[in-house]
PDB file of C-alpha atoms and ligand atoms in Angstrom:
ATOM      1  CA  MET A 411     -12.647-149.174  20.974  1.00  0.00           C
ATOM      2  CA  ILE A 412     -13.848-146.159  18.941  1.00  0.00           C
ATOM      3  CA  PHE A 413     -11.026-144.324  16.916  1.00  0.00           C
ATOM      4  CA  TYR A 414     -12.198-140.846  15.989  1.00  0.00           C
ATOM      5  CA  PHE A 415     -11.043-137.719  14.123  1.00  0.00           C
ATOM      6  CA  SER A 416     -12.979-134.389  14.332  1.00  0.00           C
ATOM      7  CA  GLY A 417     -12.403-130.690  13.491  1.00  0.00           C
ATOM      8  CA  THR A 418     -15.586-129.079  14.754  1.00  0.00           C
ATOM      9  CA  GLY A 419     -17.204-131.854  16.806  1.00  0.00           C
ATOM     10  CA  ASN A 420     -19.676-133.680  14.661  1.00  0.00           C
ATOM     11  CA  SER A 421     -17.484-136.731  14.333  1.00  0.00           C
ATOM     12  CA  LEU A 422     -16.534-136.552  18.005  1.00  0.00           C
ATOM     13  CA  TYR A 423     -20.250-136.381  18.859  1.00  0.00           C
ATOM     14  CA  VAL A 424     -21.097-139.426  16.877  1.00  0.00           C
ATOM     15  CA  ALA A 425     -18.191-141.406  18.249  1.00  0.00           C
ATOM     16  CA  LYS A 426     -19.361-140.381  21.703  1.00  0.00           C
ATOM     17  CA  ASN A 427     -22.916-141.385  21.224  1.00  0.00           C
ATOM     18  CA  ILE A 428     -21.983-144.822  19.651  1.00  0.00           C
ATOM     19  CA  GLY A 429     -19.275-145.216  22.472  1.00  0.00           C
ATOM     20  CA  GLU A 430     -21.857-144.629  25.285  1.00  0.00           C
ATOM     21  CA  HIS A 431     -24.476-146.975  23.629  1.00  0.00           C
ATOM     22  CA  ASN A 432     -21.976-149.617  23.310  1.00  0.00           C
ATOM     23  CA  LYS A 433     -19.797-149.039  26.268  1.00  0.00           C
ATOM     24  CA  GLU A 434     -16.744-148.640  24.153  1.00  0.00           C
ATOM     25  CA  GLU A 435     -13.783-146.404  24.927  1.00  0.00           C
ATOM     26  CA  LEU A 436     -12.828-143.442  22.569  1.00  0.00           C
ATOM     27  CA  VAL A 437      -9.290-143.034  21.107  1.00  0.00           C
ATOM     28  CA  SER A 438      -8.416-139.793  19.526  1.00  0.00           C
ATOM     29  CA  ILE A 439      -6.420-140.444  16.212  1.00  0.00           C
ATOM     30  CA  ALA A 440      -4.947-136.981  16.207  1.00  0.00           C
ATOM     31  CA  SER A 441      -3.637-137.324  19.908  1.00  0.00           C
ATOM     32  CA  ALA A 442      -2.175-140.726  19.012  1.00  0.00           C
ATOM     33  CA  ILE A 443      -0.491-139.470  15.905  1.00  0.00           C
ATOM     34  CA  ASN A 444       0.819-136.310  17.731  1.00  0.00           C
ATOM     35  CA  ASN A 445       2.174-138.402  20.635  1.00  0.00           C
ATOM     36  CA  LYS A 446       3.813-141.317  18.731  1.00  0.00           C
ATOM     37  CA  ASP A 447       5.437-141.514  15.465  1.00  0.00           C
ATOM     38  CA  GLU A 448       5.913-145.082  14.519  1.00  0.00           C
ATOM     39  CA  SER A 449       3.131-147.806  14.929  1.00  0.00           C
ATOM     40  CA  TYR A 450      -0.170-147.550  16.718  1.00  0.00           C
ATOM     41  CA  GLU A 451      -0.608-150.861  18.705  1.00  0.00           C
ATOM     42  CA  TYR A 452      -3.813-151.668  20.696  1.00  0.00           C
ATOM     43  CA  THR A 453      -4.620-154.846  22.632  1.00  0.00           C
ATOM     44  CA  LEU A 454      -8.200-155.835  22.279  1.00  0.00           C
ATOM     45  CA  LYS A 455     -10.483-157.321  24.891  1.00  0.00           C
ATOM     46  CA  ASP A 456     -12.554-160.456  23.809  1.00  0.00           C
ATOM     47  CA  GLY A 457     -15.525-159.299  21.612  1.00  0.00           C
ATOM     48  CA  GLU A 458     -14.304-155.702  21.648  1.00  0.00           C
ATOM     49  CA  ILE A 459     -16.045-153.604  18.922  1.00  0.00           C
ATOM     50  CA  ILE A 460     -13.798-151.463  16.641  1.00  0.00           C
ATOM     51  CA  GLY A 461     -15.050-148.322  15.011  1.00  0.00           C
ATOM     52  CA  PHE A 462     -13.584-145.630  12.857  1.00  0.00           C
ATOM     53  CA  VAL A 463     -15.429-142.194  12.914  1.00  0.00           C
ATOM     54  CA  TYR A 464     -14.295-139.190  10.885  1.00  0.00           C
ATOM     55  CA  PRO A 465     -15.318-136.193   8.729  1.00  0.00           C
ATOM     56  CA  ILE A 466     -15.250-136.268   4.955  1.00  0.00           C
ATOM     57  CA  TYR A 467     -12.729-134.161   3.214  1.00  0.00           C
ATOM     58  CA  ALA A 468     -13.022-133.911  -0.527  1.00  0.00           C
ATOM     59  CA  TRP A 469     -14.958-137.179  -0.773  1.00  0.00           C
ATOM     60  CA  ALA A 470     -12.230-139.145   1.206  1.00  0.00           C
ATOM     61  CA  PRO A 471     -11.218-139.773   4.801  1.00  0.00           C
ATOM     62  CA  PRO A 472      -8.782-137.168   6.321  1.00  0.00           C
ATOM     63  CA  LYS A 473      -5.154-137.968   5.484  1.00  0.00           C
ATOM     64  CA  MET A 474      -4.493-138.443   8.976  1.00  0.00           C
ATOM     65  CA  VAL A 475      -7.088-141.190   9.386  1.00  0.00           C
ATOM     66  CA  ILE A 476      -5.573-143.103   6.377  1.00  0.00           C
ATOM     67  CA  GLN A 477      -2.055-142.693   7.784  1.00  0.00           C
ATOM     68  CA  PHE A 478      -3.297-143.922  11.189  1.00  0.00           C
ATOM     69  CA  ILE A 479      -4.851-147.076   9.779  1.00  0.00           C
ATOM     70  CA  LYS A 480      -1.987-147.898   7.699  1.00  0.00           C
ATOM     71  CA  LYS A 481       0.302-148.130  10.880  1.00  0.00           C
ATOM     72  CA  LEU A 482      -2.354-149.618  13.050  1.00  0.00           C
ATOM     73  CA  LYS A 483      -1.651-152.907  14.766  1.00  0.00           C
ATOM     74  CA  PHE A 484      -4.042-155.030  17.057  1.00  0.00           C
ATOM     75  CA  ASN A 485      -3.154-157.619  19.503  1.00  0.00           C
ATOM     76  CA  ASN A 486      -5.626-160.353  20.328  1.00  0.00           C
ATOM     77  CA  TYR A 487      -7.722-159.644  17.083  1.00  0.00           C
ATOM     78  CA  LYS A 488     -10.326-162.561  16.781  1.00  0.00           C
ATOM     79  CA  ASN A 489     -12.478-161.438  13.955  1.00  0.00           C
ATOM     80  CA  ASN A 490     -13.806-158.543  16.167  1.00  0.00           C
ATOM     81  CA  TYR A 491     -16.651-156.520  14.706  1.00  0.00           C
ATOM     82  CA  ILE A 492     -15.427-153.486  12.677  1.00  0.00           C
ATOM     83  CA  PHE A 493     -17.628-150.567  11.530  1.00  0.00           C
ATOM     84  CA  THR A 494     -17.111-147.164  10.218  1.00  0.00           C
ATOM     85  CA  VAL A 495     -19.061-143.843  10.064  1.00  0.00           C
ATOM     86  CA  ALA A 496     -18.132-140.897   7.910  1.00  0.00           C
ATOM     87  CA  THR A 497     -19.861-137.539   8.714  1.00  0.00           C
ATOM     88  CA  CYS A 498     -20.320-135.207   5.871  1.00  0.00           C
ATOM     89  CA  GLY A 499     -22.302-132.165   4.755  1.00  0.00           C
ATOM     90  CA  GLU A 500     -23.915-134.011   1.738  1.00  0.00           C
ATOM     91  CA  ASN A 501     -22.142-136.957   0.441  1.00  0.00           C
ATOM     92  CA  VAL A 502     -18.949-139.150   0.699  1.00  0.00           C
ATOM     93  CA  GLY A 503     -17.990-140.605  -2.638  1.00  0.00           C
ATOM     94  CA  ASN A 504     -16.096-143.851  -2.207  1.00  0.00           C
ATOM     95  CA  ALA A 505     -14.641-142.951   1.215  1.00  0.00           C
ATOM     96  CA  ILE A 506     -15.995-146.053   2.948  1.00  0.00           C
ATOM     97  CA  LYS A 507     -14.366-148.248   0.299  1.00  0.00           C
ATOM     98  CA  VAL A 508     -11.112-146.584   0.863  1.00  0.00           C
ATOM     99  CA  ILE A 509     -11.371-147.600   4.585  1.00  0.00           C
ATOM    100  CA  SER A 510     -12.402-151.160   3.708  1.00  0.00           C
ATOM    101  CA  ASN A 511      -9.489-151.476   1.352  1.00  0.00           C
ATOM    102  CA  LEU A 512      -6.971-150.297   3.908  1.00  0.00           C
ATOM    103  CA  LEU A 513      -8.393-152.617   6.516  1.00  0.00           C
ATOM    104  CA  ASN A 514      -8.408-155.588   4.001  1.00  0.00           C
ATOM    105  CA  LYS A 515      -4.616-154.893   3.503  1.00  0.00           C
ATOM    106  CA  LYS A 516      -4.071-155.761   7.154  1.00  0.00           C
ATOM    107  CA  ASN A 517      -6.394-158.805   7.076  1.00  0.00           C
ATOM    108  CA  LEU A 518      -9.167-156.973   8.861  1.00  0.00           C
ATOM    109  CA  THR A 519     -12.674-156.948   7.531  1.00  0.00           C
ATOM    110  CA  LEU A 520     -15.083-154.028   7.695  1.00  0.00           C
ATOM    111  CA  LYS A 521     -18.688-155.350   8.803  1.00  0.00           C
ATOM    112  CA  SER A 522     -20.706-152.295   8.167  1.00  0.00           C
ATOM    113  CA  GLY A 523     -20.316-148.654   7.139  1.00  0.00           C
ATOM    114  CA  PHE A 524     -22.463-145.542   7.176  1.00  0.00           C
ATOM    115  CA  SER A 525     -22.356-141.995   6.199  1.00  0.00           C
ATOM    116  CA  ILE A 526     -24.283-139.336   8.374  1.00  0.00           C
ATOM    117  CA  GLN A 527     -25.072-135.872   6.914  1.00  0.00           C
ATOM    118  CA  MET A 528     -24.366-133.201   9.449  1.00  0.00           C
ATOM    119  CA  PRO A 529     -23.992-129.471   9.325  1.00  0.00           C
ATOM    120  CA  ASN A 530     -21.047-128.338   6.923  1.00  0.00           C
ATOM    121  CA  ASN A 531     -18.094-126.707   8.322  1.00  0.00           C
ATOM    122  CA  TYR A 532     -15.986-125.995   5.191  1.00  0.00           C
ATOM    123  CA  ILE A 533     -16.467-122.232   5.071  1.00  0.00           C
ATOM    124  CA  ILE A 534     -13.379-121.932   2.760  1.00  0.00           C
ATOM    125  CA  SER A 535     -15.565-122.864  -0.141  1.00  0.00           C
ATOM    126  CA  GLY A 536     -19.147-122.057   0.396  1.00  0.00           C
ATOM    127  CA  ASP A 537     -20.733-121.057   3.910  1.00  0.00           C
ATOM    128  CA  VAL A 538     -22.405-122.782   6.859  1.00  0.00           C
ATOM    129  CA  TYR A 539     -25.960-123.926   6.478  1.00  0.00           C
ATOM    130  CA  THR A 540     -28.789-121.673   7.769  1.00  0.00           C
ATOM    131  CA  LYS A 541     -29.673-122.494  11.439  1.00  0.00           C
ATOM    132  CA  LYS A 542     -33.000-124.110  10.043  1.00  0.00           C
ATOM    133  CA  VAL A 543     -31.071-126.362   7.816  1.00  0.00           C
ATOM    134  CA  GLU A 544     -28.437-126.964  10.687  1.00  0.00           C
ATOM    135  CA  GLN A 545     -31.144-127.995  12.993  1.00  0.00           C
ATOM    136  CA  GLU A 546     -32.982-130.358  10.475  1.00  0.00           C
ATOM    137  CA  LYS A 547     -29.426-131.991   9.739  1.00  0.00           C
ATOM    138  CA  LEU A 548     -28.712-132.574  13.380  1.00  0.00           C
ATOM    139  CA  SER A 549     -32.228-134.050  14.116  1.00  0.00           C
ATOM    140  CA  GLN A 550     -32.047-136.303  11.080  1.00  0.00           C
ATOM    141  CA  ALA A 551     -28.554-137.396  12.235  1.00  0.00           C
ATOM    142  CA  GLU A 552     -30.127-138.458  15.576  1.00  0.00           C
ATOM    143  CA  LEU A 553     -32.461-141.034  13.693  1.00  0.00           C
ATOM    144  CA  VAL A 554     -29.458-142.326  11.650  1.00  0.00           C
ATOM    145  CA  LEU A 555     -27.282-142.686  14.835  1.00  0.00           C
ATOM    146  CA  ASN A 556     -30.103-144.827  16.290  1.00  0.00           C
ATOM    147  CA  LYS A 557     -30.030-147.146  13.347  1.00  0.00           C
ATOM    148  CA  ILE A 558     -26.106-147.271  13.676  1.00  0.00           C
ATOM    149  CA  ASN A 559     -26.371-148.173  17.271  1.00  0.00           C
ATOM    150  CA  ASP A 560     -28.796-150.917  16.589  1.00  0.00           C
ATOM    151  CA  VAL A 561     -26.561-152.375  13.936  1.00  0.00           C
ATOM    152  CA  VAL A 562     -23.349-152.136  16.054  1.00  0.00           C
ATOM    153  CA  LYS A 563     -25.021-153.464  19.311  1.00  0.00           C
ATOM    154  CA  ASN A 564     -26.240-156.484  17.381  1.00  0.00           C
ATOM    155  CA  SER A 565     -23.087-156.800  15.439  1.00  0.00           C
ATOM    156  CA  LYS A 566     -24.984-156.877  12.130  1.00  0.00           C
ATOM    157  CA  ASP A 567     -22.910-157.726   9.223  1.00  0.00           C
ATOM    158  CA  GLY A 568     -23.179-156.299   5.635  1.00  0.00           C
ATOM    159  CA  ILE A 569     -25.078-153.292   6.485  1.00  0.00           C
ATOM    160  CA  PHE A 570     -23.726-150.417   4.297  1.00  0.00           C
ATOM    161  CA  GLU A 571     -25.848-147.269   4.131  1.00  0.00           C
ATOM    162  CA  ILE A 572     -23.856-144.570   2.458  1.00  0.00           C
ATOM    163  CA  GLU A 573     -24.769-141.307   0.536  1.00  0.00           C
ATOM    164  CA  LYS A 574     -22.093-141.634  -2.201  1.00  0.00           C
ATOM    165  CA  GLY A 575     -23.161-138.809  -4.470  1.00  0.00           C
ATOM    166  CA  PHE A 576     -22.957-138.675  -8.177  1.00  0.00           C
ATOM    167  CA  VAL A 577     -19.947-140.437  -9.810  1.00  0.00           C
ATOM    168  CA  PRO A 578     -18.335-141.369  -6.411  1.00  0.00           C
ATOM    169  CA  GLY A 579     -15.271-143.070  -8.130  1.00  0.00           C
ATOM    170  CA  ILE A 580     -14.245-139.867  -9.698  1.00  0.00           C
ATOM    171  CA  LEU A 581     -15.034-137.753  -6.743  1.00  0.00           C
ATOM    172  CA  THR A 582     -12.767-139.765  -4.477  1.00  0.00           C
ATOM    173  CA  SER A 583      -9.988-140.818  -7.002  1.00  0.00           C
ATOM    174  CA  VAL A 584      -9.642-137.445  -8.679  1.00  0.00           C
ATOM    175  CA  ILE A 585     -10.784-134.586  -6.346  1.00  0.00           C
ATOM    176  CA  SER A 586      -9.272-136.105  -3.134  1.00  0.00           C
ATOM    177  CA  PRO A 587      -5.653-136.364  -4.421  1.00  0.00           C
ATOM    178  CA  LEU A 588      -6.048-132.815  -5.922  1.00  0.00           C
ATOM    179  CA  PHE A 589      -7.286-131.369  -2.484  1.00  0.00           C
ATOM    180  CA  ASN A 590      -4.383-133.167  -0.677  1.00  0.00           C
ATOM    181  CA  LYS A 591      -1.950-131.655  -3.287  1.00  0.00           C
ATOM    182  CA  LYS A 592      -3.250-128.168  -3.532  1.00  0.00           C
ATOM    183  CA  GLY A 593      -5.844-127.507  -0.742  1.00  0.00           C
ATOM    184  CA  LEU A 594      -3.809-127.648   2.364  1.00  0.00           C
ATOM    185  CA  ASP A 595      -1.974-124.362   2.035  1.00  0.00           C
ATOM    186  CA  THR A 596      -1.874-122.416   5.394  1.00  0.00           C
ATOM    187  CA  LYS A 597      -0.540-119.183   3.824  1.00  0.00           C
ATOM    188  CA  LYS A 598      -4.053-117.478   3.760  1.00  0.00           C
ATOM    189  CA  PHE A 599      -4.813-118.151   7.513  1.00  0.00           C
ATOM    190  CA  HIS A 600      -4.409-114.992   9.487  1.00  0.00           C
ATOM    191  CA  ALA A 601      -5.773-113.529  12.706  1.00  0.00           C
ATOM    192  CA  GLY A 602      -7.219-110.060  12.912  1.00  0.00           C
ATOM    193  CA  HIS A 603      -7.032-107.209  15.589  1.00  0.00           C
ATOM    194  CA  ASN A 604      -9.759-108.774  17.726  1.00  0.00           C
ATOM    195  CA  CYS A 605      -7.485-111.850  18.419  1.00  0.00           C
ATOM    196  CA  THR A 606      -6.754-112.089  22.093  1.00  0.00           C
ATOM    197  CA  GLY A 607      -4.198-114.766  21.954  1.00  0.00           C
ATOM    198  CA  CYS A 608      -6.247-117.058  24.010  1.00  0.00           C
ATOM    199  CA  GLY A 609      -4.660-120.121  22.646  1.00  0.00           C
ATOM    200  CA  ILE A 610      -7.818-122.191  21.680  1.00  0.00           C
ATOM    201  CA  CYS A 611      -6.631-122.365  17.993  1.00  0.00           C
ATOM    202  CA  GLU A 612      -3.304-123.841  19.198  1.00  0.00           C
ATOM    203  CA  SER A 613      -4.945-126.324  21.586  1.00  0.00           C
ATOM    204  CA  THR A 614      -7.637-127.651  19.217  1.00  0.00           C
ATOM    205  CA  CYS A 615      -5.303-127.826  16.119  1.00  0.00           C
ATOM    206  CA  ASN A 616      -5.359-131.555  15.041  1.00  0.00           C
ATOM    207  CA  CYS A 617      -1.882-131.324  13.606  1.00  0.00           C
ATOM    208  CA  LYS A 618      -0.322-129.227  16.357  1.00  0.00           C
ATOM    209  CA  ASN A 619       0.585-126.790  13.564  1.00  0.00           C
ATOM    210  CA  ILE A 620      -0.259-123.526  15.329  1.00  0.00           C
ATOM    211  CA  LYS A 621       1.833-121.534  17.805  1.00  0.00           C
ATOM    212  CA  VAL A 622       0.358-118.546  19.604  1.00  0.00           C
ATOM    213  CA  ARG A 623       2.871-115.773  20.133  1.00  0.00           C
ATOM    214  CA  LYS A 624       0.465-112.997  20.919  1.00  0.00           C
ATOM    215  CA  LYS A 625      -1.244-114.083  17.620  1.00  0.00           C
ATOM    216  CA  PRO A 626      -1.326-117.473  15.980  1.00  0.00           C
ATOM    217  CA  ILE A 627       1.340-118.395  13.494  1.00  0.00           C
ATOM    218  CA  TRP A 628       0.578-121.459  11.303  1.00  0.00           C
ATOM    219  CA  GLY A 629       3.195-124.024  10.274  1.00  0.00           C
ATOM    220  CA  LYS A 630       2.856-126.214   7.134  1.00  0.00           C
ATOM    221  CA  LYS A 631       1.365-129.424   8.531  1.00  0.00           C
ATOM    222  CA  CYS A 632      -2.289-128.476   8.143  1.00  0.00           C
ATOM    223  CA  ILE A 633      -5.142-130.877   6.821  1.00  0.00           C
ATOM    224  CA  GLN A 634      -7.734-128.144   6.770  1.00  0.00           C
ATOM    225  CA  CYS A 635      -9.878-129.673   9.623  1.00  0.00           C
ATOM    226  CA  LEU A 636     -10.730-125.814  10.118  1.00  0.00           C
ATOM    227  CA  ALA A 637     -10.978-126.140  13.907  1.00  0.00           C
ATOM    228  CA  CYS A 638      -9.035-122.973  14.190  1.00  0.00           C
ATOM    229  CA  ILE A 639     -11.270-120.757  12.047  1.00  0.00           C
ATOM    230  CA  ASN A 640     -14.513-122.337  13.387  1.00  0.00           C
ATOM    231  CA  LEU A 641     -13.742-122.570  17.080  1.00  0.00           C
ATOM    232  CA  CYS A 642     -12.151-119.090  17.559  1.00  0.00           C
ATOM    233  CA  PRO A 643     -14.452-117.485  20.076  1.00  0.00           C
ATOM    234  CA  LYS A 644     -13.725-114.046  18.714  1.00  0.00           C
ATOM    235  CA  ARG A 645     -14.235-115.057  15.042  1.00  0.00           C
ATOM    236  CA  ALA A 646     -10.800-113.350  14.682  1.00  0.00           C
ATOM    237  CA  ILE A 647      -9.319-115.968  12.314  1.00  0.00           C
ATOM    238  CA  GLN A 648      -9.770-115.696   8.580  1.00  0.00           C
ATOM    239  CA  TYR A 649      -8.740-117.492   5.495  1.00  0.00           C
ATOM    240  CA  GLY A 650      -7.749-114.984   2.696  1.00  0.00           C
ATOM    241  CA  LYS A 651     -10.585-112.319   2.311  1.00  0.00           C
ATOM    242  CA  GLY A 652     -13.568-114.658   1.775  1.00  0.00           C
ATOM    243  CA  THR A 653     -14.423-115.743   5.309  1.00  0.00           C
ATOM    244  CA  GLU A 654     -14.984-112.502   7.036  1.00  0.00           C
ATOM    245  CA  LYS A 655     -18.596-112.429   6.370  1.00  0.00           C
ATOM    246  CA  LYS A 656     -19.311-116.237   6.609  1.00  0.00           C
ATOM    247  CA  GLY A 657     -20.698-118.085   9.537  1.00  0.00           C
ATOM    248  CA  ARG A 658     -18.764-120.422  12.009  1.00  0.00           C
ATOM    249  CA  TYR A 659     -19.841-123.954  13.044  1.00  0.00           C
ATOM    250  CA  LYS A 660     -19.227-126.054  16.086  1.00  0.00           C
ATOM    251  CA  ASN A 661     -21.315-129.119  16.972  1.00  0.00           C
ATOM    252  CA  PRO A 662     -23.641-127.677  19.810  1.00  0.00           C
ATOM    253  CA  ASN A 663     -23.321-130.992  21.870  1.00  0.00           C
ATOM    254  CA  ILE A 664     -19.517-130.731  22.135  1.00  0.00           C
ATOM    255  CA  ASN A 665     -17.549-128.138  24.154  1.00  0.00           C
ATOM    256  CA  VAL A 666     -14.200-126.790  23.005  1.00  0.00           C
ATOM    257  CA  LYS A 667     -12.400-128.389  25.948  1.00  0.00           C
ATOM    258  CA  GLU A 668     -13.387-131.853  24.538  1.00  0.00           C
ATOM    259  CA  MET A 669     -11.859-130.911  21.244  1.00  0.00           C
ATOM    260  CA  MET A 670      -8.337-130.053  22.639  1.00  0.00           C
ATOM    261  CA  ILE A 671      -5.687-132.310  21.386  1.00  0.00           C
ATOM    262  CA  LYS A 672      -3.413-133.931  23.966  1.00  0.00           C
TER     263      LYS A 672
HETATM  264  C1  FMN B  85     -11.709-129.440   4.046  1.00  0.00           C
HETATM  265  C2  FMN B  85     -13.202-130.058   4.165  1.00  0.00           C
HETATM  266  C3  FMN B  85     -13.725-130.774   3.012  1.00  0.00           C
HETATM  267  C4  FMN B  85     -14.870-131.171   3.012  1.00  0.00           C
HETATM  268  N1  FMN B  85     -15.401-131.980   2.067  1.00  0.00           N
HETATM  269  C5  FMN B  85     -16.587-132.529   2.193  1.00  0.00           C
HETATM  270  C6  FMN B  85     -17.049-133.384   0.982  1.00  0.00           C
HETATM  271  O1  FMN B  85     -16.420-133.719   0.066  1.00  0.00           O
HETATM  272  N2  FMN B  85     -18.497-133.833   1.142  1.00  0.00           N
HETATM  273  C7  FMN B  85     -19.190-133.476   2.173  1.00  0.00           C
HETATM  274  O2  FMN B  85     -20.376-133.865   2.081  1.00  0.00           O
HETATM  275  N3  FMN B  85     -18.704-132.564   3.158  1.00  0.00           N
HETATM  276  C8  FMN B  85     -17.474-132.261   3.173  1.00  0.00           C
HETATM  277  N4  FMN B  85     -17.037-131.425   4.139  1.00  0.00           N
HETATM  278  C9  FMN B  85     -17.956-131.165   5.412  1.00  0.00           C
HETATM  279  C10 FMN B  85     -17.544-132.046   6.477  1.00  0.00           C
HETATM  280  O3  FMN B  85     -17.203-133.313   6.165  1.00  0.00           O
HETATM  281  C11 FMN B  85     -18.585-132.197   7.551  1.00  0.00           C
HETATM  282  O4  FMN B  85     -19.161-130.920   8.032  1.00  0.00           O
HETATM  283  C12 FMN B  85     -18.250-132.937   8.903  1.00  0.00           C
HETATM  284  O5  FMN B  85     -19.349-133.369   9.481  1.00  0.00           O
HETATM  285  C13 FMN B  85     -17.297-132.156   9.813  1.00  0.00           C
HETATM  286  O6  FMN B  85     -17.034-133.094  10.891  1.00  0.00           O
HETATM  287  P1  FMN B  85     -16.118-132.530  12.252  1.00  0.00           P
HETATM  288  O7  FMN B  85     -17.191-131.508  12.971  1.00  0.00           O
HETATM  289  O8  FMN B  85     -16.021-133.841  12.987  1.00  0.00           O
HETATM  290  O9  FMN B  85     -14.915-131.934  11.788  1.00  0.00           O
HETATM  291  C14 FMN B  85     -15.823-130.840   4.140  1.00  0.00           C
HETATM  292  C15 FMN B  85     -15.205-130.169   5.281  1.00  0.00           C
HETATM  293  C16 FMN B  85     -13.980-129.699   5.184  1.00  0.00           C
HETATM  294  C17 FMN B  85     -13.269-129.038   6.293  1.00  0.00           C
END
C-alpha cells in the first residue's frame, strides 16, 4: 500500500512506478483527508509493503502528510516493510527523520528512506528549470527509482540515501515552521482574463480550497502544492505579479485526470 501526496505529478509518478514494480495499490492522502475527518484506518495483507511518497515543502514533508500519518492506524500490522521517498528540486533537510519519528511514535519502524531530485515546481520563489535541466533530472530520477525498486522489492533494511543539504537540522526545524506560518497565504492567487472557468484548478486542488464561479475563488486552506498555478491549461493563474513571465511545470508522465482529487 503506497500512500502518496502530489501537487504536479512528480511524487505520483514515483509512487506509481514503485507500485507497479511491487504490485502495491496506491492511496491518495489528499483524497483520504478530504473524505474522512477522524482516523485513517487500513487493514494490511500479510507481507504487504507500506510506502509514503510526497514532495518536499521548505525542507519538510507537506503538513497534510504529517497530519495523515499522525492519525493513521493499521490493522494486522506484523512488522511490515515500511519505506519513504521524498521528491525534491534539490534537497530535503531532515524530512525523512520527521517521517521516521512520526512512525516511531506509533510503534512503526521506517526501514529505508530516499530523496529523489526531480524538476522544481515552486514558481513563487524562483522559476522552473530549463528544459535541458528538467530532462536531466527526470533521466537521473529513473536511475534512483531503479535502485529504490530493488531495495523495496527485496525488503532491504537500513538503506537511507538522502540529499539533506547544508545544515539540514536548521532548514527543517526553522524554515519549515516559518513556511507553514507565513507562506500559505492564498490572497495573492488570482486568475486573469484568459481563464475559461474550466474547473481544472478546482478538481486538482489538494485541499479542495478552490471554487470556480466563472473564475476560481481561493479559500484559506492552502498548503501551496501549486497544482492550480502549474496545471492551468491557459496559464491564467498567477500569484501576485511575479509569476506571469515564469514557466509552469507538470510531470510529463502524468496526466491531469490522474491528479484530480476525489
Ligand atoms: C511550496 C514548495 C516548497 C518547496 N520546497 C522545496 C525544498 O525545500 N527543497 C527542494 O529541494 N524542493 C522544494 N520544492 C520543490 C518540490 O519539492 C519538487 O518540485 C517536487 O518534486 C514536487 O513534487 P510534486 O510534483 O509531486 O508536487 C518545493 C515546492 C513547493 C511547491
